[in-house]
Coordinates of C-alpha atoms in Angstrom, one line a residue:
Chain A
M18 CA 0.0 0.0 0.0
A19 CA 1.3 3.4 -0.8
Y20 CA 1.1 6.0 2.0
S21 CA 0.6 9.7 1.5
N22 CA 3.5 11.9 2.3
K23 CA 1.6 13.4 5.2
V24 CA 1.0 9.9 6.7
L25 CA 4.7 9.1 6.3
D26 CA 5.7 12.4 7.9
H27 CA 3.5 11.8 10.9
Y28 CA 4.7 8.2 11.2
N29 CA 8.4 9.2 10.9
N30 CA 8.1 12.3 13.1
P31 CA 5.1 11.8 15.3
R32 CA 4.1 15.0 17.1
N33 CA 3.3 15.1 20.8
V34 CA 4.2 11.6 21.8
G35 CA 4.0 10.9 25.5
S36 CA 1.9 10.9 28.5
L37 CA 0.4 13.4 30.9
D38 CA -0.4 12.8 34.5
K39 CA -3.7 11.0 34.3
S40 CA -4.5 11.6 38.0
S41 CA -4.4 15.3 37.5
A42 CA -7.8 17.1 37.5
Q43 CA -6.6 19.2 34.6
V44 CA -5.9 16.2 32.4
G45 CA -8.5 14.3 30.4
T46 CA -7.6 10.8 29.1
G47 CA -9.2 8.9 26.3
V48 CA -8.3 5.3 25.4
V49 CA -10.2 3.9 22.5
G50 CA -9.9 0.8 20.3
A51 CA -8.8 -2.7 21.4
P52 CA -5.6 -4.8 20.9
E53 CA -7.5 -7.6 19.2
C54 CA -8.8 -5.1 16.6
G55 CA -5.2 -4.0 15.9
D56 CA -5.5 -0.5 17.1
V57 CA -5.5 1.3 20.5
M58 CA -5.2 5.1 20.9
K59 CA -4.5 6.9 24.1
L60 CA -5.0 10.6 23.8
Q61 CA -4.6 13.1 26.6
I62 CA -5.4 16.7 27.0
Q63 CA -4.3 19.3 29.6
V64 CA -7.0 22.0 30.0
E65 CA -6.8 25.4 31.5
G66 CA -10.2 27.2 31.7
D67 CA -11.9 25.7 28.7
R68 CA -8.8 25.7 26.5
I69 CA -6.6 22.7 25.6
V70 CA -3.0 23.9 26.4
D71 CA -1.3 20.5 25.8
A72 CA -2.0 17.2 24.2
K73 CA -0.2 13.9 24.1
F74 CA -0.8 10.6 22.5
K75 CA 0.4 7.0 22.2
T76 CA -0.9 4.7 19.6
F77 CA -0.7 1.0 18.9
G78 CA -1.8 0.6 15.3
C79 CA -0.9 0.9 11.7
G80 CA 0.9 3.9 10.2
S81 CA -2.4 5.6 9.4
A82 CA -3.6 5.2 13.0
I83 CA -0.4 6.7 14.3
A84 CA -0.7 9.6 11.8
S85 CA -4.4 10.2 12.6
S86 CA -3.7 10.5 16.3
S87 CA -0.6 12.5 15.8
L88 CA -2.5 14.9 13.6
A89 CA -5.4 15.0 16.2
T90 CA -3.0 16.2 18.9
E91 CA -1.6 18.9 16.7
W92 CA -5.1 20.2 15.8
I93 CA -6.6 20.2 19.3
K94 CA -3.7 22.1 21.0
G95 CA -4.9 25.6 21.6
K96 CA -8.5 24.9 20.8
T97 CA -11.4 25.2 23.3
L98 CA -13.1 22.0 24.4
D99 CA -16.1 22.7 22.1
E100 CA -13.8 23.4 19.1
A101 CA -12.0 20.1 19.7
L102 CA -15.3 18.2 19.9
A103 CA -16.3 19.7 16.6
I104 CA -13.4 18.0 14.7
Q105 CA -14.8 15.4 12.3
N106 CA -13.1 12.2 11.2
T107 CA -13.7 13.3 7.6
Q108 CA -11.3 16.3 8.1
I109 CA -8.6 13.8 9.1
V110 CA -9.3 11.6 6.1
E111 CA -8.9 14.6 3.8
E112 CA -5.8 16.0 5.5
L113 CA -4.0 12.7 5.4
S114 CA -5.5 11.4 2.1
L115 CA -6.5 8.1 3.8
P116 CA -7.8 5.4 1.6
P117 CA -11.2 3.8 2.3
V118 CA -9.7 0.8 4.3
K119 CA -8.1 3.3 6.6
I120 CA -11.1 5.4 7.4
H121 CA -11.6 3.6 10.7
C122 CA -8.3 5.1 11.9
S123 CA -9.7 8.6 11.5
V124 CA -12.9 7.5 13.3
L125 CA -10.8 6.2 16.2
A126 CA -8.9 9.5 16.4
E127 CA -12.2 11.4 16.5
D128 CA -13.4 9.0 19.2
A129 CA -10.2 9.5 21.2
I130 CA -10.6 13.3 21.2
K131 CA -14.2 13.0 22.4
A132 CA -13.2 10.4 25.1
A133 CA -10.5 12.7 26.4
V134 CA -12.8 15.7 26.5
N135 CA -15.6 13.7 28.2
D136 CA -13.1 12.3 30.7
Y137 CA -12.0 15.8 31.6
K138 CA -15.5 17.0 31.9
S139 CA -16.7 14.2 34.0
K140 CA -13.7 14.5 36.3
N141 CA -14.4 18.2 36.8
T142 CA -18.1 18.0 37.2
V143 CA -17.7 15.2 39.8
E144 CA -15.0 17.3 41.5
A145 CA -17.1 20.4 41.3
S146 CA -20.1 18.7 42.8
A147 CA -17.9 17.0 45.4
H148 CA -16.6 20.5 46.2
E149 CA -20.3 21.7 46.4
A150 CA -21.1 18.8 48.7
S151 CA -18.2 19.5 51.1
K152 CA -19.5 23.1 51.7
Chain B
M26 CA 24.0 -4.9 -0.4
K27 CA 20.9 -4.4 -2.5
L28 CA 18.0 -2.7 -0.7
P29 CA 15.4 -3.5 0.3
I30 CA 16.7 -6.8 1.6
Y31 CA 14.5 -9.6 0.4
L32 CA 13.4 -11.8 3.3
D33 CA 10.1 -13.0 1.9
Y34 CA 11.2 -16.3 0.3
Q35 CA 7.9 -18.0 1.3
A36 CA 6.0 -15.5 -0.9
T37 CA 8.2 -16.2 -3.9
T38 CA 11.8 -16.6 -4.9
P39 CA 14.0 -15.1 -7.6
C40 CA 14.7 -17.4 -10.5
D41 CA 18.1 -19.0 -10.2
P42 CA 20.3 -17.7 -13.0
R43 CA 21.1 -21.4 -13.9
V44 CA 17.3 -21.9 -14.4
V45 CA 17.0 -18.8 -16.6
E46 CA 19.9 -20.1 -18.7
A47 CA 18.3 -23.5 -19.2
M48 CA 15.0 -21.8 -20.2
L49 CA 16.3 -19.3 -22.8
P50 CA 16.8 -21.6 -25.8
Y51 CA 13.2 -22.8 -25.5
F52 CA 11.8 -19.3 -26.2
T53 CA 13.6 -18.6 -29.4
E54 CA 15.3 -21.8 -30.8
H55 CA 13.3 -24.8 -29.6
Y56 CA 9.9 -23.2 -29.7
G57 CA 8.0 -26.2 -30.9
N58 CA 4.7 -27.4 -29.4
A59 CA 5.4 -30.5 -27.3
A60 CA 2.3 -32.1 -28.8
S61 CA 3.6 -31.8 -32.4
R62 CA 4.6 -35.3 -33.1
N63 CA 5.6 -34.9 -36.7
H64 CA 8.6 -32.6 -36.8
K65 CA 11.8 -31.8 -35.2
Y66 CA 10.6 -28.7 -33.4
G67 CA 7.9 -30.7 -31.6
W68 CA 10.3 -33.5 -30.8
A69 CA 12.8 -31.2 -29.2
A70 CA 10.1 -29.6 -27.1
E71 CA 8.7 -33.0 -26.0
E72 CA 12.2 -34.3 -25.2
A73 CA 12.8 -31.2 -23.0
V74 CA 9.5 -31.7 -21.2
E75 CA 10.2 -35.4 -20.6
R76 CA 13.6 -34.5 -19.2
S77 CA 12.0 -32.0 -16.9
R78 CA 9.5 -34.6 -15.8
E79 CA 12.4 -36.8 -14.8
Q80 CA 14.0 -34.0 -12.8
I81 CA 10.8 -33.2 -11.0
A82 CA 10.1 -36.9 -10.3
A83 CA 13.6 -37.4 -8.9
L84 CA 13.0 -34.6 -6.3
L85 CA 9.8 -36.3 -5.1
G86 CA 10.8 -39.9 -5.4
A87 CA 8.1 -40.4 -8.0
N88 CA 7.8 -41.9 -11.4
P89 CA 8.0 -39.3 -14.3
K90 CA 4.7 -40.7 -15.5
E91 CA 3.1 -39.5 -12.3
I92 CA 3.9 -35.9 -12.9
V93 CA 1.1 -33.7 -14.2
L94 CA 2.3 -30.2 -15.3
T95 CA 0.1 -27.3 -14.4
S96 CA 0.2 -23.5 -14.0
G97 CA 1.1 -23.7 -10.3
S98 CA -0.1 -24.9 -6.9
T99 CA -3.5 -23.2 -7.0
E100 CA -4.4 -25.0 -10.2
S101 CA -2.9 -28.3 -8.9
I102 CA -5.0 -28.0 -5.7
N103 CA -8.2 -27.4 -7.7
L104 CA -7.5 -30.3 -9.9
A105 CA -6.6 -32.7 -7.1
L106 CA -9.4 -31.8 -4.7
K107 CA -12.2 -31.2 -7.2
G108 CA -11.0 -34.0 -9.5
A109 CA -10.8 -36.6 -6.7
A110 CA -14.1 -35.5 -5.1
E111 CA -15.9 -35.8 -8.4
M112 CA -14.3 -39.2 -9.2
Y113 CA -14.9 -40.8 -5.8
S114 CA -18.2 -39.2 -4.8
D115 CA -19.9 -42.6 -5.1
K116 CA -17.6 -44.0 -2.4
G117 CA -18.2 -41.1 0.0
K118 CA -18.5 -37.4 0.4
H119 CA -16.4 -36.7 3.4
I120 CA -13.1 -34.7 3.2
I121 CA -10.7 -33.9 6.0
T122 CA -8.5 -30.8 6.0
C123 CA -7.2 -28.2 8.4
Q124 CA -8.0 -24.6 9.3
A125 CA -4.4 -23.5 8.8
E126 CA -4.3 -24.6 5.1
H127 CA -3.6 -22.2 2.4
K128 CA -6.7 -20.3 1.1
A129 CA -6.4 -22.3 -2.2
V130 CA -7.3 -25.4 -0.3
L131 CA -9.9 -23.8 2.0
D132 CA -11.7 -22.1 -0.8
V133 CA -11.8 -25.3 -2.9
C134 CA -13.2 -27.1 0.2
K135 CA -15.9 -24.4 0.6
H136 CA -16.8 -24.9 -3.1
L137 CA -17.0 -28.6 -2.6
E138 CA -19.3 -28.1 0.5
Q139 CA -21.6 -26.2 -1.8
Q140 CA -21.6 -29.2 -4.1
G141 CA -22.8 -31.5 -1.3
F142 CA -19.5 -32.7 0.2
E143 CA -18.9 -32.6 3.9
V144 CA -15.6 -31.2 5.1
T145 CA -14.0 -31.5 8.5
Y146 CA -11.6 -28.6 9.3
L147 CA -9.2 -29.8 12.0
Q148 CA -7.9 -27.2 14.3
P149 CA -4.1 -27.3 14.6
D150 CA -2.4 -27.1 17.9
K151 CA -0.8 -23.8 19.1
S152 CA 2.2 -24.5 17.0
G153 CA 0.2 -25.0 13.8
R154 CA 0.5 -28.8 13.7
V155 CA -2.1 -31.4 13.1
S156 CA -1.6 -34.7 14.9
L157 CA -2.0 -38.3 13.6
E158 CA -4.6 -38.9 16.4
Q159 CA -6.7 -35.9 15.2
V160 CA -6.8 -37.3 11.7
A161 CA -7.5 -40.9 12.9
A162 CA -10.4 -39.6 15.0
A163 CA -11.9 -37.6 12.1
L164 CA -11.8 -40.5 9.6
R165 CA -15.2 -42.0 8.8
P166 CA -16.3 -44.8 6.5
D167 CA -17.4 -42.2 3.9
T168 CA -14.1 -40.3 4.0
I169 CA -12.5 -40.2 0.6
L170 CA -9.8 -37.7 0.9
V171 CA -7.4 -36.1 3.5
A172 CA -5.9 -32.8 2.4
L173 CA -3.1 -31.5 4.6
M174 CA -0.2 -29.2 3.9
W175 CA 3.3 -30.5 4.4
A176 CA 4.7 -27.2 5.6
N177 CA 2.7 -24.1 6.5
N178 CA 3.4 -21.1 4.4
E179 CA 3.1 -18.6 7.3
V180 CA 4.7 -20.3 10.3
G181 CA 6.7 -23.0 8.6
T182 CA 5.3 -25.8 10.8
L183 CA 5.6 -29.3 9.4
N184 CA 2.7 -31.8 9.6
P185 CA 3.5 -35.5 10.3
I186 CA 2.8 -36.4 6.7
R187 CA 4.5 -39.8 6.7
E188 CA 2.5 -41.0 9.7
I189 CA -0.7 -39.6 8.3
G190 CA 0.0 -41.1 4.9
A191 CA 0.6 -44.5 6.4
L192 CA -2.8 -44.2 8.2
C193 CA -4.6 -43.1 5.1
H194 CA -3.1 -46.0 3.1
E195 CA -4.2 -48.4 5.8
K196 CA -7.7 -47.0 5.7
G197 CA -8.0 -46.7 1.9
V198 CA -8.3 -43.0 2.0
L199 CA -6.4 -40.7 -0.4
L200 CA -3.9 -38.3 0.9
F201 CA -3.3 -35.0 -0.9
T202 CA -0.5 -32.8 0.5
D203 CA 0.3 -29.2 -0.5
A204 CA 4.1 -29.3 -0.6
T205 CA 4.5 -25.8 -2.1
Q206 CA 6.7 -24.7 0.8
A207 CA 8.2 -28.1 1.6
A208 CA 9.4 -29.4 -1.7
G209 CA 13.0 -28.6 -2.2
K210 CA 13.4 -27.5 1.4
I211 CA 13.0 -30.8 3.2
P212 CA 13.3 -34.4 2.0
V213 CA 10.2 -35.5 0.2
D214 CA 9.6 -39.1 -0.9
V215 CA 6.1 -39.9 -2.0
E216 CA 6.7 -43.7 -1.6
A217 CA 8.2 -43.6 1.9
D218 CA 5.8 -40.9 2.9
H219 CA 2.7 -42.6 1.5
V220 CA 1.5 -39.6 -0.4
D221 CA -1.1 -40.0 -3.2
M222 CA -1.2 -36.5 -4.6
L223 CA 1.1 -33.6 -4.0
C224 CA 1.5 -30.1 -5.5
L225 CA 4.4 -27.7 -5.8
S226 CA 5.0 -24.4 -7.6
G227 CA 8.0 -23.5 -9.6
H228 CA 8.4 -20.0 -8.3
K229 CA 8.8 -21.1 -4.7
I230 CA 11.9 -23.1 -5.5
Y231 CA 13.9 -20.6 -7.7
G232 CA 12.0 -21.6 -10.8
P233 CA 9.7 -19.4 -13.0
K234 CA 6.2 -18.3 -12.0
G235 CA 3.2 -19.8 -13.8
V236 CA 4.3 -23.4 -13.7
G237 CA 3.7 -26.1 -11.2
V238 CA 3.1 -29.8 -10.6
L239 CA 0.5 -32.2 -9.4
Y240 CA 1.9 -35.5 -8.6
V241 CA -0.7 -38.2 -9.0
R242 CA 0.0 -41.8 -7.8
R243 CA -0.3 -44.5 -10.5
K244 CA 0.0 -47.6 -8.4
S245 CA -1.2 -48.8 -5.1
P246 CA -3.5 -47.1 -5.2
R247 CA -4.0 -45.8 -8.8
V248 CA -5.5 -42.4 -8.3
R249 CA -8.0 -41.2 -10.9
L250 CA -9.1 -37.7 -11.3
V251 CA -11.9 -36.0 -13.3
A252 CA -10.2 -33.3 -15.4
Q253 CA -11.2 -29.8 -14.5
M254 CA -10.3 -28.3 -17.9
D255 CA -11.4 -29.8 -21.1
G256 CA -9.4 -29.7 -24.3
G257 CA -6.8 -31.7 -26.1
G258 CA -6.4 -34.3 -23.5
H259 CA -2.8 -33.4 -22.6
E260 CA -1.2 -34.7 -19.4
R261 CA -2.8 -38.1 -19.5
G262 CA -6.2 -36.4 -20.0
M263 CA -5.9 -34.7 -16.6
R264 CA -4.9 -31.3 -17.7
S265 CA -5.5 -30.0 -21.2
G266 CA -3.6 -27.1 -22.7
T267 CA -0.5 -26.6 -24.6
L268 CA 2.5 -27.2 -22.4
N269 CA 4.5 -24.2 -21.2
V270 CA 7.8 -25.6 -22.5
P271 CA 10.2 -22.9 -21.3
G272 CA 8.5 -22.8 -17.9
I273 CA 8.6 -26.5 -17.6
V274 CA 12.3 -26.6 -18.5
G275 CA 12.9 -24.0 -15.9
L276 CA 10.9 -26.0 -13.3
G277 CA 12.8 -29.1 -14.1
K278 CA 16.1 -27.4 -13.7
A279 CA 14.9 -25.8 -10.4
C280 CA 13.9 -29.2 -9.1
E281 CA 17.3 -30.7 -10.0
L282 CA 19.2 -27.9 -8.3
A283 CA 16.9 -28.2 -5.3
R284 CA 17.5 -31.9 -5.0
V285 CA 21.3 -31.7 -5.4
E286 CA 21.7 -28.7 -3.0
L287 CA 18.9 -29.6 -0.6
E288 CA 21.1 -30.7 2.3
S289 CA 23.7 -28.0 2.1
E290 CA 21.1 -25.3 1.5
A291 CA 18.8 -26.4 4.4
K292 CA 21.8 -26.3 6.7
R293 CA 22.8 -22.8 5.5
C294 CA 19.3 -21.4 5.7
A295 CA 18.8 -22.8 9.2
E296 CA 22.0 -21.2 10.4
L297 CA 20.9 -17.8 9.0
R298 CA 17.4 -18.2 10.4
D299 CA 18.7 -19.2 13.8
H300 CA 21.0 -16.3 13.8
L301 CA 18.1 -13.9 13.1
E302 CA 16.0 -15.6 15.7
K303 CA 18.8 -15.4 18.3
R304 CA 19.4 -11.7 17.7
I305 CA 15.7 -10.8 17.9
F306 CA 15.1 -12.9 21.0
S307 CA 18.2 -11.7 22.9
E308 CA 17.8 -8.0 22.1
L309 CA 14.0 -7.6 22.6
D310 CA 11.6 -8.5 25.3
F311 CA 7.9 -9.6 24.8
V312 CA 8.6 -11.5 21.6
H313 CA 6.8 -14.8 20.7
L314 CA 7.7 -17.4 18.2
N315 CA 4.8 -18.5 16.1
G316 CA 5.2 -22.0 15.0
N317 CA 7.0 -25.1 16.1
R318 CA 10.7 -25.0 17.1
E319 CA 11.2 -28.7 16.4
H320 CA 9.0 -29.4 13.4
R321 CA 9.5 -26.5 11.0
L322 CA 11.0 -25.4 7.7
P323 CA 14.7 -24.5 7.9
N324 CA 14.2 -21.1 6.3
N325 CA 11.1 -19.7 8.1
L326 CA 10.8 -17.5 11.2
N327 CA 7.5 -16.1 12.3
V328 CA 7.6 -13.8 15.3
S329 CA 5.0 -11.6 17.1
F330 CA 6.3 -8.4 18.6
A331 CA 3.9 -7.7 21.3
F332 CA 2.5 -4.2 21.6
V333 CA 3.6 -3.3 18.1
E334 CA 1.1 -3.5 15.2
G335 CA 2.5 -5.4 12.2
E336 CA 1.8 -2.9 9.5
S337 CA 3.4 0.0 11.4
L338 CA 6.4 -2.2 11.9
L339 CA 6.6 -2.9 8.2
M340 CA 6.6 0.8 7.6
G341 CA 9.4 1.2 10.0
I342 CA 11.6 -1.4 8.3
S343 CA 11.2 -0.2 4.7
D344 CA 14.6 -1.5 3.8
V345 CA 13.5 -5.1 4.5
A346 CA 10.9 -6.9 2.4
V347 CA 8.9 -9.2 4.7
S348 CA 5.2 -10.1 5.3
S349 CA 2.9 -9.5 8.2
G350 CA 0.0 -11.5 9.5
S351 CA -1.6 -8.2 10.5
A352 CA -5.0 -7.4 9.2
C353 CA -4.0 -4.0 8.1
T354 CA -1.8 -5.4 5.3
S355 CA -4.7 -7.1 3.7
A356 CA -7.8 -5.6 2.2
S357 CA -10.0 -7.8 4.3
L358 CA -9.1 -6.3 7.7
E359 CA -9.0 -9.8 9.1
P360 CA -5.7 -10.9 10.7
S361 CA -4.0 -14.1 9.5
H362 CA -6.4 -17.1 9.5
V363 CA -3.4 -19.3 10.3
L364 CA -2.5 -17.5 13.5
R365 CA -6.2 -17.4 14.5
A366 CA -6.5 -21.2 13.9
M367 CA -3.4 -21.6 16.1
D368 CA -5.2 -19.5 18.8
V369 CA -2.1 -17.3 19.4
G370 CA -4.4 -14.4 20.4
E371 CA -5.7 -11.7 18.1
D372 CA -3.4 -9.1 19.6
L373 CA -0.4 -11.2 18.8
A374 CA -1.7 -12.0 15.3
H375 CA -1.7 -8.3 14.6
S376 CA 1.9 -8.1 15.7
S377 CA 3.4 -10.9 13.6
I378 CA 6.1 -10.7 11.0
R379 CA 7.2 -13.6 8.7
F380 CA 10.9 -13.7 7.8
G381 CA 12.0 -16.1 5.1
V382 CA 15.6 -16.6 4.2
G383 CA 16.8 -18.3 1.0
R384 CA 19.4 -19.3 -1.4
F385 CA 20.7 -15.8 -2.0
T386 CA 20.5 -14.5 1.6
T387 CA 23.7 -13.5 3.2
R388 CA 24.6 -13.1 6.9
E389 CA 25.3 -9.5 6.3
E390 CA 21.7 -9.0 5.1
V391 CA 20.3 -10.9 8.1
D392 CA 22.3 -8.7 10.5
F393 CA 21.1 -5.5 8.7
A394 CA 17.5 -6.7 8.9
A395 CA 17.9 -7.6 12.5
D396 CA 19.3 -4.1 13.3
Q397 CA 16.4 -2.5 11.5
V398 CA 13.7 -4.6 13.1
I399 CA 15.0 -4.3 16.6
A400 CA 15.4 -0.5 16.3
A401 CA 11.9 -0.1 14.8
V402 CA 10.2 -2.3 17.5
K403 CA 11.9 -0.2 20.2
R404 CA 10.8 3.0 18.6
L405 CA 7.2 1.9 18.1
R406 CA 7.0 0.6 21.7
E407 CA 7.8 4.1 22.8
L408 CA 4.7 5.1 20.9
S409 CA 2.6 2.2 22.2
P410 CA 0.1 2.7 25.0
L411 CA 0.0 -1.1 25.4
Y412 CA 3.7 -1.3 26.1
E413 CA 3.4 1.5 28.6
M414 CA 0.5 -0.3 30.4
A415 CA 2.5 -3.6 30.4
Q416 CA 5.4 -1.8 32.0
E417 CA 3.1 -0.3 34.6
G418 CA 2.1 -3.9 35.4
I419 CA -1.4 -3.8 33.9
D420 CA -2.6 -7.1 32.6
L421 CA -4.0 -6.1 29.2
K422 CA -6.4 -9.1 29.3
T423 CA -8.2 -7.5 32.2
V424 CA -8.7 -4.1 30.6
K425 CA -12.2 -3.3 29.3
W426 CA -11.6 -2.0 25.8
Q427 CA -13.8 0.4 24.0
A428 CA -13.8 -0.5 20.3
A429 CA -14.3 2.2 17.8
S430 CA -17.8 3.3 16.9
H431 CA -17.7 1.8 13.4

C-alpha cells in the first residue's frame, strides 16, 4: 500500500508523543480501540479554563492510525473543548489522504478526542459537585 | 548490499540464473509445441518436457509418468481436490482438511461443500501442527480424501505427513498434500511418505512463475481424477492445454538444483534463520515465536512483537521486504487465519512478521535486517500505549476495551 507523504511524515516524526499525569484534575484521558482489533489510541489533554493547552498521544496501530492520532493532537492544541469536539473524522481523512480501508483510523482518532474531553468534563463536574457537597 | 533486503522467500523466490539459462533456448530456438509429433521442433520440445518430468520426479521420489504439469499450486490443488471429489463421490462425500491450510485449499473445500460434500476442518495445535490422532479420530467410513499441507506457508510448521500417509493407506483414503513450501526445502519421498497426490510451484523453488506440478500416484492405489479443464487431453487427460515448455524446462532445472543442493542449503538457511532468531530474542523482550521450534522449515521465522502492530512495523523497516499477519496489510481487515486457527491471540496475530531466508540471503543481510527490526520495534514501543501499560504492570487481558464506533 502506498502511503501519502503526510502519513509518512507523521509516522516518521510523530508530534506530541508521550503521557500526561492521568490523575491530575486538569488532564483528560481517552483510550479507544482494542488490541484484538489491531489499534488502540491513548489521547490526553491538559486543560486550562476551557482551552486545551497541551495534548499527548500514544498509539498501537498501523501507520495511518499513528498519523491520525498525531494529527489530532496537533489540531486540538490551543483549541477550546467545544472546538475540539467539533473535529470530524472526515477532516482527518482529507488532510492525510487516507484510503477507504483506513477510514476507521480517523474514526478512532475522533473518538479519542471525544473520550479525552468527556473524561476531563466528568472529572471536573464530579469534583465540582464534590466541592459543592463539602461546603 | 541491494536494498530493500528480500526476506520473503515464502512468498516467492528469484529465479536461479542457472534456471533462466536453461530456459532461454526454449523461447527462441526450440519453440515447438510439445504435442507436435511430426517434426523436429515438436520432438525437441517434447524431449525437454520429458527430461523435466524426470528431474521433477527425482525430487519427489516419484515416477515421471506420475507428474502432471500445471500452471502452479493453486491449479494443482483445484484439480486434485475437485477432481478426486468428483471421481470418488460414489464412495463417499467426506473430506478432512485443516483450518491452517492455504486459502487455495480452504476455498476449494468451501466450493465442494456447496456441491454437497462434507468437510471436517481440523484445528491445529498452538504451534500450527495437526496430529495423527486428530486425523484418525476424524476418519469416517465415507471419508474419501485427506488434504493437509506439508509445511505451513506462514509459520513453517511441518505436519507429520509420513504417519498420516501410512494411516490413510491403511484405511484406503487418499492423501493430498500441499508441498508448495516443503518441496526442495526438506526431503520428500512420495513412496516412503505414502502420499497419493502432491502439489508444488516453480516460483517457490527458484524456478519461474506460472508453472507447477500435481503428482498423481499411479500404483497402489492408482489415483484417478476428473479433469477440470477440457481440451486436447494433454497430461494423461488430466490437464488439457499446450505445455508451457520454457516454464517446464525451468521448473525441471529448479527441481534438479533443489535436489542436489537440498542438504547444504537447508543447513545454511537454518543457520541464517537461527542467527536472526537469536538476535531478535536476545535484544528484545515480549517476543513470541509463532510455529514449532522442532518441526519447522529450515528457512522460516514467524515472530510476534507484542504491543507493536504489524503494518506499522513494516513501515518502520522499509529496507527489509517481509510479510505481516496483521489485518492492516490485507484488504479484508482480518488478521491471518493461520494464526487465528493456532489460537495465538488476536493481539499477537496483529503483531506478527514472517521472515523467510533463502538461497541468496547473506549473513550481512540478516544482520542488517535484525538491526532495523530491533530499532523499529523499540521506537514503536515508545509510541505504544500497550507497552506503557504492560510496563506499569497492567494485565491487558483484564482491561475493558472500547472498540471504535464503526
